[in-house]
Amino acid sequence: MRDQKSGYDYGTCHACGEQVPEKQINQAFWIKGNLIVIENVPAGVCPQCGEKVVKAKVGRQIAALIANLNQVPQERTINVPVISFVQKVA
């Protein structure tokens, strides 16, 4: 089954076997302690388990974007709550 947006067949999810359609996602990366978000990434996203996969060409484009972070045209600052997980000893 080919995806109608790109014509690319992501096939079935390797984790659960569900057919994987293409969606536009925002992908987050932590790089040297900084959160980087790449918007509008075309990716296969499993509707059953949420597993994500990108085509090799998209992966190379993401790697190039990350390698050239000093040339990022736009920067946004957001406040994000951070909660530390602490296990209680029984």
Short mmCIF file of N, CA, C and O in Angstrom, two decimals:
data_model
loop_
_atom_site.label_atom_id
_atom_site.label_comp_id
_atom_site.label_asym_id
_atom_site.label_seq_id
_atom_site.Cartn_x
_atom_site.Cartn_y
_atom_site.Cartn_z
N MET A 1 0.84 -1.19 0.00
CA MET A 1 0.00 0.00 0.00
C MET A 1 0.89 1.24 0.00
O MET A 1 1.72 1.42 0.86
N ARG A 2 0.72 2.12 -0.94
CA ARG A 2 1.51 3.34 -1.04
C ARG A 2 0.79 4.48 -0.33
O ARG A 2 -0.42 4.60 -0.38
N ASP A 3 1.56 5.32 0.33
CA ASP A 3 1.00 6.50 0.97
C ASP A 3 0.62 7.50 -0.10
O ASP A 3 1.37 7.74 -1.03
N GLN A 4 -0.54 8.10 0.03
CA GLN A 4 -1.03 9.02 -1.00
C GLN A 4 -0.31 10.36 -0.99
O GLN A 4 -0.24 11.03 -1.99
N LYS A 5 0.28 10.79 0.14
CA LYS A 5 0.96 12.08 0.20
C LYS A 5 2.26 12.05 -0.61
O LYS A 5 2.54 12.91 -1.38
N SER A 6 3.10 11.04 -0.35
CA SER A 6 4.43 11.03 -0.96
C SER A 6 4.61 9.94 -2.00
O SER A 6 5.57 9.97 -2.74
N GLY A 7 3.71 8.97 -2.03
CA GLY A 7 3.89 7.85 -2.93
C GLY A 7 4.86 6.83 -2.37
O GLY A 7 5.14 5.83 -3.00
N TYR A 8 5.41 7.06 -1.18
CA TYR A 8 6.37 6.14 -0.58
C TYR A 8 5.64 5.13 0.29
O TYR A 8 4.74 5.48 1.04
N ASP A 9 6.02 3.88 0.17
CA ASP A 9 5.41 2.82 0.97
C ASP A 9 6.29 2.53 2.18
O ASP A 9 7.38 1.97 2.04
N TYR A 10 5.86 2.95 3.34
CA TYR A 10 6.60 2.70 4.57
C TYR A 10 6.42 1.25 5.03
O TYR A 10 7.10 0.81 5.95
N GLY A 11 5.50 0.55 4.43
CA GLY A 11 5.28 -0.85 4.79
C GLY A 11 4.56 -1.00 6.12
O GLY A 11 3.76 -0.16 6.50
N THR A 12 4.91 -2.07 6.82
CA THR A 12 4.30 -2.32 8.12
C THR A 12 5.29 -2.04 9.22
O THR A 12 6.51 -2.10 9.03
N CYS A 13 4.77 -1.72 10.37
CA CYS A 13 5.57 -1.39 11.55
C CYS A 13 6.39 -2.61 11.98
O CYS A 13 5.85 -3.71 12.11
N HIS A 14 7.67 -2.42 12.18
CA HIS A 14 8.51 -3.54 12.62
C HIS A 14 8.23 -3.93 14.07
O HIS A 14 8.57 -5.02 14.50
N ALA A 15 7.59 -3.04 14.83
CA ALA A 15 7.30 -3.32 16.24
C ALA A 15 5.98 -4.08 16.43
O ALA A 15 5.90 -4.98 17.24
N CYS A 16 4.94 -3.69 15.64
CA CYS A 16 3.63 -4.30 15.89
C CYS A 16 2.93 -4.84 14.64
O CYS A 16 1.91 -5.49 14.75
N GLY A 17 3.46 -4.54 13.46
CA GLY A 17 2.89 -5.09 12.24
C GLY A 17 1.80 -4.27 11.57
O GLY A 17 1.30 -4.65 10.52
N GLU A 18 1.42 -3.15 12.15
CA GLU A 18 0.37 -2.29 11.58
C GLU A 18 0.92 -1.55 10.35
O GLU A 18 2.10 -1.25 10.26
N GLN A 19 0.04 -1.24 9.39
CA GLN A 19 0.44 -0.47 8.22
C GLN A 19 0.83 0.95 8.66
O GLN A 19 0.16 1.55 9.50
N VAL A 20 1.91 1.49 8.09
CA VAL A 20 2.47 2.77 8.53
C VAL A 20 2.20 3.86 7.49
O VAL A 20 2.80 3.85 6.42
N PRO A 21 1.32 4.83 7.80
CA PRO A 21 1.09 5.96 6.90
C PRO A 21 2.08 7.10 7.16
O PRO A 21 2.72 7.12 8.21
N GLU A 22 2.19 8.01 6.22
CA GLU A 22 3.07 9.17 6.40
C GLU A 22 2.32 10.30 7.07
O GLU A 22 1.15 10.55 6.79
N LYS A 23 3.03 11.00 7.96
CA LYS A 23 2.52 12.19 8.62
C LYS A 23 3.64 13.21 8.69
O LYS A 23 4.81 12.87 8.57
N GLN A 24 3.28 14.46 8.92
CA GLN A 24 4.25 15.51 9.20
C GLN A 24 4.39 15.59 10.71
O GLN A 24 3.40 15.75 11.42
N ILE A 25 5.61 15.45 11.21
CA ILE A 25 5.83 15.46 12.66
C ILE A 25 6.85 16.53 13.03
O ILE A 25 7.57 17.04 12.18
N ASN A 26 6.89 16.85 14.30
CA ASN A 26 7.95 17.66 14.88
C ASN A 26 8.86 16.70 15.63
O ASN A 26 8.39 15.95 16.49
N GLN A 27 10.14 16.70 15.29
CA GLN A 27 11.08 15.76 15.91
C GLN A 27 12.03 16.52 16.80
O GLN A 27 12.64 17.50 16.37
N ALA A 28 12.15 16.08 18.04
CA ALA A 28 13.01 16.75 19.02
C ALA A 28 14.30 15.96 19.22
O ALA A 28 14.30 14.73 19.21
N PHE A 29 15.39 16.70 19.38
CA PHE A 29 16.70 16.11 19.65
C PHE A 29 17.35 16.89 20.78
O PHE A 29 17.26 18.12 20.82
N TRP A 30 18.01 16.19 21.70
CA TRP A 30 18.84 16.85 22.71
C TRP A 30 20.27 16.78 22.22
O TRP A 30 20.83 15.70 22.04
N ILE A 31 20.88 17.94 21.97
CA ILE A 31 22.24 18.01 21.47
C ILE A 31 23.06 18.90 22.39
O ILE A 31 22.76 20.10 22.51
N LYS A 32 24.04 18.31 23.04
CA LYS A 32 24.91 19.04 23.98
C LYS A 32 24.11 19.85 24.98
O LYS A 32 24.38 21.02 25.25
N GLY A 33 23.06 19.24 25.52
CA GLY A 33 22.24 19.88 26.54
C GLY A 33 21.22 20.86 26.02
O GLY A 33 20.52 21.50 26.81
N ASN A 34 21.11 21.01 24.70
CA ASN A 34 20.13 21.92 24.11
C ASN A 34 19.06 21.13 23.37
O ASN A 34 19.36 20.19 22.64
N LEU A 35 17.82 21.57 23.54
CA LEU A 35 16.71 20.94 22.84
C LEU A 35 16.56 21.59 21.48
O LEU A 35 16.41 22.80 21.36
N ILE A 36 16.62 20.77 20.44
CA ILE A 36 16.46 21.22 19.06
C ILE A 36 15.20 20.56 18.51
O ILE A 36 15.04 19.34 18.64
N VAL A 37 14.30 21.32 17.91
CA VAL A 37 13.08 20.78 17.32
C VAL A 37 13.09 21.07 15.83
O VAL A 37 13.26 22.21 15.41
N ILE A 38 12.93 20.03 15.04
CA ILE A 38 12.81 20.17 13.60
C ILE A 38 11.35 19.93 13.26
O ILE A 38 10.80 18.88 13.56
N GLU A 39 10.73 20.95 12.67
CA GLU A 39 9.30 20.90 12.37
C GLU A 39 9.04 20.34 10.98
O GLU A 39 9.89 20.42 10.09
N ASN A 40 7.84 19.81 10.81
CA ASN A 40 7.32 19.36 9.51
C ASN A 40 8.18 18.29 8.84
O ASN A 40 8.40 18.32 7.63
N VAL A 41 8.62 17.32 9.62
CA VAL A 41 9.42 16.22 9.09
C VAL A 41 8.46 15.16 8.55
O VAL A 41 7.59 14.67 9.27
N PRO A 42 8.61 14.76 7.27
CA PRO A 42 7.78 13.67 6.75
C PRO A 42 8.29 12.35 7.33
O PRO A 42 9.48 12.02 7.20
N ALA A 43 7.40 11.61 7.98
CA ALA A 43 7.80 10.36 8.62
C ALA A 43 6.65 9.36 8.57
O ALA A 43 5.49 9.75 8.58
N GLY A 44 6.99 8.11 8.55
CA GLY A 44 5.99 7.07 8.72
C GLY A 44 5.73 6.93 10.21
O GLY A 44 6.68 6.78 10.99
N VAL A 45 4.46 7.01 10.60
CA VAL A 45 4.10 6.93 12.01
C VAL A 45 3.06 5.84 12.20
O VAL A 45 1.97 5.91 11.62
N CYS A 46 3.39 4.85 12.99
CA CYS A 46 2.46 3.73 13.22
C CYS A 46 1.26 4.22 14.03
O CYS A 46 1.43 4.78 15.11
N PRO A 47 0.04 4.00 13.53
CA PRO A 47 -1.15 4.43 14.26
C PRO A 47 -1.43 3.56 15.49
O PRO A 47 -2.16 3.98 16.38
N GLN A 48 -0.82 2.39 15.56
CA GLN A 48 -1.06 1.46 16.67
C GLN A 48 -0.13 1.75 17.85
O GLN A 48 -0.57 1.93 18.96
N CYS A 49 1.18 1.79 17.59
CA CYS A 49 2.14 1.91 18.69
C CYS A 49 2.93 3.21 18.69
O CYS A 49 3.66 3.49 19.65
N GLY A 50 2.84 4.01 17.62
CA GLY A 50 3.51 5.30 17.58
C GLY A 50 4.95 5.25 17.08
O GLY A 50 5.63 6.27 17.03
N GLU A 51 5.44 4.07 16.72
CA GLU A 51 6.80 3.95 16.18
C GLU A 51 6.95 4.86 14.97
O GLU A 51 6.05 4.98 14.15
N LYS A 52 8.12 5.53 14.87
CA LYS A 52 8.35 6.47 13.76
C LYS A 52 9.54 6.01 12.94
O LYS A 52 10.52 5.49 13.49
N VAL A 53 9.47 6.26 11.63
CA VAL A 53 10.57 5.94 10.73
C VAL A 53 10.62 7.01 9.64
O VAL A 53 9.59 7.52 9.22
N VAL A 54 11.84 7.39 9.25
CA VAL A 54 11.99 8.34 8.15
C VAL A 54 12.74 7.66 7.02
O VAL A 54 13.50 6.72 7.24
N LYS A 55 12.55 8.18 5.80
CA LYS A 55 13.30 7.68 4.65
C LYS A 55 14.76 8.08 4.82
O LYS A 55 15.07 9.07 5.51
N ALA A 56 15.65 7.35 4.18
CA ALA A 56 17.09 7.64 4.29
C ALA A 56 17.40 9.07 3.86
O ALA A 56 18.20 9.77 4.50
N LYS A 57 16.77 9.54 2.80
CA LYS A 57 17.01 10.90 2.31
C LYS A 57 16.63 11.93 3.37
O LYS A 57 17.36 12.90 3.59
N VAL A 58 15.51 11.71 4.05
CA VAL A 58 15.07 12.63 5.11
C VAL A 58 16.06 12.57 6.28
O VAL A 58 16.41 13.60 6.85
N GLY A 59 16.52 11.38 6.62
CA GLY A 59 17.51 11.24 7.68
C GLY A 59 18.78 12.01 7.38
O GLY A 59 19.35 12.66 8.27
N ARG A 60 19.24 11.96 6.13
CA ARG A 60 20.43 12.72 5.73
C ARG A 60 20.18 14.23 5.82
O ARG A 60 21.06 14.99 6.24
N GLN A 61 18.97 14.67 5.45
CA GLN A 61 18.64 16.09 5.54
C GLN A 61 18.62 16.55 7.00
O GLN A 61 19.09 17.64 7.32
N ILE A 62 18.09 15.71 7.88
CA ILE A 62 18.07 16.04 9.32
C ILE A 62 19.50 16.13 9.84
O ILE A 62 19.85 17.07 10.57
N ALA A 63 20.34 15.18 9.47
CA ALA A 63 21.75 15.20 9.90
C ALA A 63 22.44 16.48 9.43
O ALA A 63 23.22 17.08 10.18
N ALA A 64 22.15 16.92 8.20
CA ALA A 64 22.74 18.15 7.68
C ALA A 64 22.26 19.37 8.45
O ALA A 64 23.04 20.27 8.74
N LEU A 65 20.98 19.39 8.79
CA LEU A 65 20.44 20.51 9.57
C LEU A 65 21.11 20.58 10.94
O LEU A 65 21.50 21.66 11.40
N ILE A 66 21.27 19.44 11.58
CA ILE A 66 21.88 19.39 12.90
C ILE A 66 23.36 19.79 12.82
O ILE A 66 23.88 20.48 13.70
N ALA A 67 24.03 19.39 11.76
CA ALA A 67 25.45 19.72 11.60
C ALA A 67 25.67 21.21 11.39
O ALA A 67 26.76 21.72 11.65
N ASN A 68 24.63 21.90 10.92
CA ASN A 68 24.75 23.33 10.63
C ASN A 68 23.89 24.18 11.56
O ASN A 68 23.26 25.14 11.12
N LEU A 69 23.87 23.85 12.83
CA LEU A 69 23.02 24.58 13.78
C LEU A 69 23.40 26.05 13.90
O LEU A 69 22.57 26.87 14.26
N ASN A 70 24.65 26.40 13.59
CA ASN A 70 25.04 27.80 13.67
C ASN A 70 24.37 28.64 12.60
O ASN A 70 24.39 29.87 12.66
N GLN A 71 23.75 28.01 11.61
CA GLN A 71 23.06 28.72 10.53
C GLN A 71 21.54 28.65 10.66
O GLN A 71 20.83 28.88 9.70
N VAL A 72 21.04 28.34 11.86
CA VAL A 72 19.60 28.24 12.09
C VAL A 72 18.98 29.62 11.91
O VAL A 72 19.38 30.58 12.59
N PRO A 73 18.00 29.74 11.01
CA PRO A 73 17.43 31.06 10.73
C PRO A 73 16.47 31.58 11.80
O PRO A 73 16.23 32.76 11.89
N GLN A 74 15.93 30.68 12.61
CA GLN A 74 14.88 31.10 13.53
C GLN A 74 15.09 30.42 14.87
O GLN A 74 15.38 29.23 14.94
N GLU A 75 14.94 31.17 15.94
CA GLU A 75 15.06 30.60 17.27
C GLU A 75 13.87 31.05 18.09
O GLU A 75 13.50 32.22 18.07
N ARG A 76 13.26 30.10 18.78
CA ARG A 76 12.16 30.42 19.69
C ARG A 76 12.55 29.95 21.07
O ARG A 76 13.21 28.94 21.22
N THR A 77 12.11 30.66 22.06
CA THR A 77 12.34 30.26 23.44
C THR A 77 11.01 29.94 24.07
O THR A 77 10.06 30.71 23.96
N ILE A 78 10.96 28.77 24.72
CA ILE A 78 9.74 28.38 25.42
C ILE A 78 10.09 27.95 26.83
O ILE A 78 11.21 27.52 27.10
N ASN A 79 9.16 28.09 27.73
CA ASN A 79 9.32 27.60 29.09
C ASN A 79 8.79 26.18 29.14
O ASN A 79 7.67 25.91 28.70
N VAL A 80 9.61 25.29 29.67
CA VAL A 80 9.22 23.88 29.77
C VAL A 80 9.38 23.45 31.21
O VAL A 80 10.46 23.59 31.79
N PRO A 81 8.32 22.90 31.80
CA PRO A 81 8.46 22.40 33.16
C PRO A 81 9.39 21.18 33.18
O PRO A 81 9.32 20.34 32.30
N VAL A 82 10.26 21.12 34.17
CA VAL A 82 11.17 20.00 34.33
C VAL A 82 10.91 19.38 35.69
O VAL A 82 10.94 20.08 36.70
N ILE A 83 10.63 18.10 35.70
CA ILE A 83 10.33 17.38 36.94
C ILE A 83 11.35 16.26 37.08
O ILE A 83 11.55 15.47 36.16
N SER A 84 11.99 16.17 38.23
CA SER A 84 12.94 15.09 38.49
C SER A 84 12.21 13.87 39.03
O SER A 84 11.35 14.00 39.90
N PHE A 85 12.56 12.73 38.51
CA PHE A 85 11.98 11.47 38.98
C PHE A 85 12.80 11.00 40.16
O PHE A 85 14.01 10.83 40.07
N VAL A 86 12.12 10.77 41.28
CA VAL A 86 12.79 10.26 42.48
C VAL A 86 12.01 9.06 42.95
O VAL A 86 10.81 9.13 43.21
N GLN A 87 12.73 7.94 43.05
CA GLN A 87 12.06 6.73 43.53
C GLN A 87 12.00 6.75 45.06
O GLN A 87 12.98 7.10 45.72
N LYS A 88 10.85 6.39 45.58
CA LYS A 88 10.71 6.30 47.03
C LYS A 88 11.18 4.92 47.47
O LYS A 88 10.86 3.92 46.86
N VAL A 89 11.97 4.91 48.51
CA VAL A 89 12.46 3.66 49.06
C VAL A 89 11.41 3.11 50.01
O VAL A 89 10.93 3.81 50.89
N ALA A 90 11.03 1.85 49.78
CA ALA A 90 9.99 1.24 50.61
C ALA A 90 10.48 0.83 51.96
O ALA A 90 11.57 0.62 52.26
#
